[in-house]
Amino acid sequence: MRIRAHSLLLLVLFFVAPTWQVKSELFKTCDQSGFCHRNRHFALQVAAQSNYIPKYAVSLFEIDEPRAAITGVVEKSLNDATTVRLPFRVQLLSDNNVRLLIDEEARSNGTVTVKDGKKINTLRYNEAAKWAFRDEPQAGIFSEPVAVASDEKSLRFSYGDGEFTAELQFTPFKLTILHGDSPQIVLNDRNFLNVEHWRAQTPSEPIEGEEPLDNNVSAEETMYDAFTDSFRDCKSDTVPLGPESVALDVSLPGFKHVYGIPEHADDLSLKDTTAGEPYRMFNVDIFEYEIDSRMAMYGSVPFMMAVKPGMAAGVFWVNSADTWVDIKKEAEMKAGDQTAFNLQVSTKTHWISENGVIDVVLSIGKTPTDVSKSYGALTGFVELPQLFALGYHQCRWNYNDEADVLGVSANMDKYQIPYDIIWLDIEYTDSKKYFTWKKELFPDPVGMMRQLDRTGRKLVTIIDPHIKVGYEVSDHLIKNNLAVQSSSADGSAFHGHCWPGESVWVDTLNPATDEYWSTLFANGTQFSGDATNLHIWNDMNEPSVFSGPETTSPKDTVHYGGWEARSIHNLYGMTYHESTFKAMQNRSGGRNRPFILTRSYFAGSQRSAAMWTGDNMSQWEHLKASLPMILTSGVVGMPFSGADVGGFFGNPSKELLTRWYQAGIWYPFFRAHAHIDSRRREPWIAGEPYTSIIRDAVRFRYSLLPMFYTSFYDANTQGVPVMKPMFYETPENPMTYEIEDQFFLGNTGLLIKPITEEGATATEIYLPDEQVYYSYDKYTVFKGEGYHKYGALLEQIPVLLKGGSILARKDRYRRSSALMRYDPYTLVVALDTAGGASGTLYVDDGQSYDYKQSDYIVVNFTATEEGIQAQVENSGLKLPFIASLDSVKIQKIILVGSALAQKAVSVSQSGETWDASVVSAANHVVIKSPGISINKPWNVTF
Ligand code: NOJ
């Protein structure tokens, strides 16, 4: 047989080219996960039986005074006519949050025994809320109960000024949230509630999903891993408490669209999973992840938002164990409506966790922003970052030595590309021993940091949670029981493998660890000296264990409190970055807001870290996928997120790299990063025209830093996502519900559609309403709901400004954000169809906590046909930062969409009045040098 030369080449390439593909066989599918399989199977059995008799009913209840909660017992009936008692509580919290808790009496009484006499906590894990909630939640007060049926089969309470109702049905157990008479969220609607109660270790009793309710299903099909784990490397994992999963179905009538439950490389609007895998939340180091997948990734936030016109709902499943969520979209008749014409699509979900109590919080409101606020009231809003953290981050694995770091920094200046932070990956350490330096390459790290500080630049170094065995840090952890323990009864430290080889893992669930961890970062240590511009990257904190099952630690390892990793797995990463956050706060004597980047996260992580989407690839599909992933992060209250610009694995083409920068400038966390084997790709390497286009993009980001910072202020006070999905802007328009390739920057009115297609020269932008929109660069008018063509040559970034918005930006090129601090502002006033506009600017010192003592201003701008006005919150306060803004002026005002024909306008501020000249240009007029200070109220009269 003759093989042609090019076929031969292809054949050779096939064998030598790197194959980028996730090793999916390392990770469980639902069927390979005992508890997921059992619950899915149980649900199928229940759904298939028309005469199924539900097993859970309220047997006892009382109403707490004041009416903040209903407590009692749910009984689970077993086939042998005995029952299992499950204490429950339905509680009203502030901000229209209703919480349901279900525990298991035998577990909370401590009457259970543990297989092989293991010393672990035998309670059902009940501390996920302690970590996830910002504070002890405030209780609300329900209305007087209203019994809906004379036979008292249920209780109804109203809340939210009487607008919403919680209805608790006794038999079968069911909890419904209604708006008026219309159900919005229904728990146990489909009777999939399942609490696998404690039972003896020999499976004499059948387990839900194991005993066929339907004779067509064989026992073999369902006898699944209740007391052992048969998956690959998990076989050595013990299951000391046997089957203990919790599961519940949550129906969302009339909500066709649901969002959230990261982390997945999947669409923004979640998919029906009936025919495939459920969405899995289990923090793992997923290598070369694939897109369009429900596989688990690095972080988890078990919060789902549902949206329909006029209503939004939130489901927060407060559980940190391995969790799977099935989603079913179903066309059904509207409640009370018997005509087939009135079908609605509802989303029906099924939440399955390996263990823990049932703890679920239901939020309800009119808009997505209302629900974000309710969720934020519970878990906390994103920490206000330092301003520099919103600048450009230059990273790669690795910058090799001091000369490399300072050389990259110098080149950024040479090519006049602003940047704020340069990063060091693991190679800076001595043999991957964190808190050390490889001295031959970094002889004077503090000197290097000082050098960077001269232009306001910062250094980020990586510190991971695996600690190499055999130096003082691991010695201390082991000696003082601050390391994660193995499953053996002697409480010895768990040993596994990661970058340094044999390692132990720091147990940051232990409060005593915080104290020690702080000493490692303290001011004046050998590690960091007295540098004030050092910040930290926490990676591999799922935790990643190369030698462990599913690349993480065995589920039977033990943490502080006797809790198995099985129970706390998804929140470990958060405890780790929180500990680092506290350490860095201490380092600055509580003065500055730390910047921490984390790879693993849980609900509540937003309070102390930014996240990024991990090891993506230098491919167009990955650029595209970054958008829904970051949008999802915003929906679940973690707006400070980004993806590796350029892609981590591989070598992007120059076009892809350029387009990635143009998209990346909109990521709330904007960092270029690359794998150690990838070629150098700092912005000047691509050459012209790419370098100039990248430079313009980065400068565009810097000019908008005041708006990014203001968007973070809105996120910090109200939970508004920074990269904001279209449906937050116009929730009344369902056409926006599946849009994931365009978005708004917070509440600024900037509408962005990054180019994610190779070779594109134009795109289509969807306008969600009848407002007027202007192109950002030329102020060309776009109007009318629907798609509009927009030019997108390589140097063009499709951005529109919505009529009715006012932007404040800083247009001068500086090397870093610190050097822009007292630069003047340019205002862009984009008039709406009625000739008005409004906007906000938040300003503080960008680094300290002084804003908590009111040393900040919020400028509220409004424009009408008569002129422009600014009100300034805190203007009158005599505080240092506010006073330092006296010299900061507005250098020009651009009025877009204005027909102003006059040559001058009158300006007044602080009791004085003067004139400023007006020049008209294409589609806009400019008020030149109005001489206005930013920190005091003013008026411009036309
Ligand atoms: C894995 C991280 O995802 C990646 O960004 C980093 O470069 C490597 N670890 C090495 O630290």
PDB file of C-alpha atoms and ligand atoms in Angstrom, residues 285 298 395-398 424-427 434 462 464 466 499 537 539-540 542 546 597 599 612-616 644 648 671 673-676, ligand 1:
ATOM      1  CA  ASP A 285      -8.322  20.043  39.680  1.00  0.00           C
ATOM      2  CA  TYR A 298     -12.478  23.909  40.639  1.00  0.00           C
ATOM      3  CA  CYS A 395       1.428  36.612  34.607  1.00  0.00           C
ATOM      4  CA  ARG A 396       2.983  33.478  33.215  1.00  0.00           C
ATOM      5  CA  TRP A 397       4.316  30.245  34.593  1.00  0.00           C
ATOM      6  CA  ASN A 398       7.047  31.449  35.096  1.00  0.00           C
ATOM      7  CA  LEU A 424       5.334  34.773  40.145  1.00  0.00           C
ATOM      8  CA  ASP A 425       4.230  31.179  39.769  1.00  0.00           C
ATOM      9  CA  ILE A 426       5.609  28.178  41.733  1.00  0.00           C
ATOM     10  CA  GLU A 427       9.155  28.232  40.313  1.00  0.00           C
ATOM     11  CA  TYR A 434       6.265  27.951  50.078  1.00  0.00           C
ATOM     12  CA  ILE A 462       1.740  31.941  44.632  1.00  0.00           C
ATOM     13  CA  ASP A 464      -0.512  26.709  47.687  1.00  0.00           C
ATOM     14  CA  HIS A 466       0.140  21.498  49.946  1.00  0.00           C
ATOM     15  CA  TRP A 499       4.054  19.972  43.034  1.00  0.00           C
ATOM     16  CA  TRP A 537      -2.343  33.781  44.715  1.00  0.00           C
ATOM     17  CA  ASP A 539      -3.954  27.866  43.726  1.00  0.00           C
ATOM     18  CA  MET A 540      -4.580  24.088  43.910  1.00  0.00           C
ATOM     19  CA  GLU A 542      -9.707  22.185  45.832  1.00  0.00           C
ATOM     20  CA  PHE A 546      -2.079  14.293  42.340  1.00  0.00           C
ATOM     21  CA  LEU A 597      -6.758  35.160  43.859  1.00  0.00           C
ATOM     22  CA  ARG A 599      -8.866  28.832  42.113  1.00  0.00           C
ATOM     23  CA  TRP A 612     -10.391  32.714  37.746  1.00  0.00           C
ATOM     24  CA  THR A 613     -11.594  29.875  35.579  1.00  0.00           C
ATOM     25  CA  GLY A 614      -8.418  27.803  35.786  1.00  0.00           C
ATOM     26  CA  ASP A 615      -6.549  26.003  33.047  1.00  0.00           C
ATOM     27  CA  ASN A 616      -8.301  26.937  29.824  1.00  0.00           C
ATOM     28  CA  ASP A 644      -6.552  33.426  31.567  1.00  0.00           C
ATOM     29  CA  PHE A 648      -3.336  28.689  29.552  1.00  0.00           C
ATOM     30  CA  ARG A 671      -4.942  38.761  33.797  1.00  0.00           C
ATOM     31  CA  HIS A 673      -1.399  33.893  31.960  1.00  0.00           C
ATOM     32  CA  ALA A 674       0.311  31.001  30.177  1.00  0.00           C
ATOM     33  CA  HIS A 675       1.589  27.493  30.851  1.00  0.00           C
ATOM     34  CA  ILE A 676       5.305  26.936  31.394  1.00  0.00           C
TER      35      ILE A 676
HETATM   36  C1  NOJ B   1      -2.384  25.337  38.144  1.00  0.00           C
HETATM   37  C2  NOJ B   1      -2.972  26.678  37.847  1.00  0.00           C
HETATM   38  O1  NOJ B   1      -4.279  26.557  37.372  1.00  0.00           O
HETATM   39  C3  NOJ B   1      -2.078  27.409  36.864  1.00  0.00           C
HETATM   40  O2  NOJ B   1      -2.616  28.668  36.592  1.00  0.00           O
HETATM   41  C4  NOJ B   1      -0.685  27.514  37.427  1.00  0.00           C
HETATM   42  O3  NOJ B   1       0.157  28.146  36.489  1.00  0.00           O
HETATM   43  C5  NOJ B   1      -0.150  26.117  37.741  1.00  0.00           C
HETATM   44  N1  NOJ B   1      -1.049  25.474  38.650  1.00  0.00           N
HETATM   45  C6  NOJ B   1       1.251  26.156  38.347  1.00  0.00           C
HETATM   46  O4  NOJ B   1       1.237  26.769  39.568  1.00  0.00           O
END
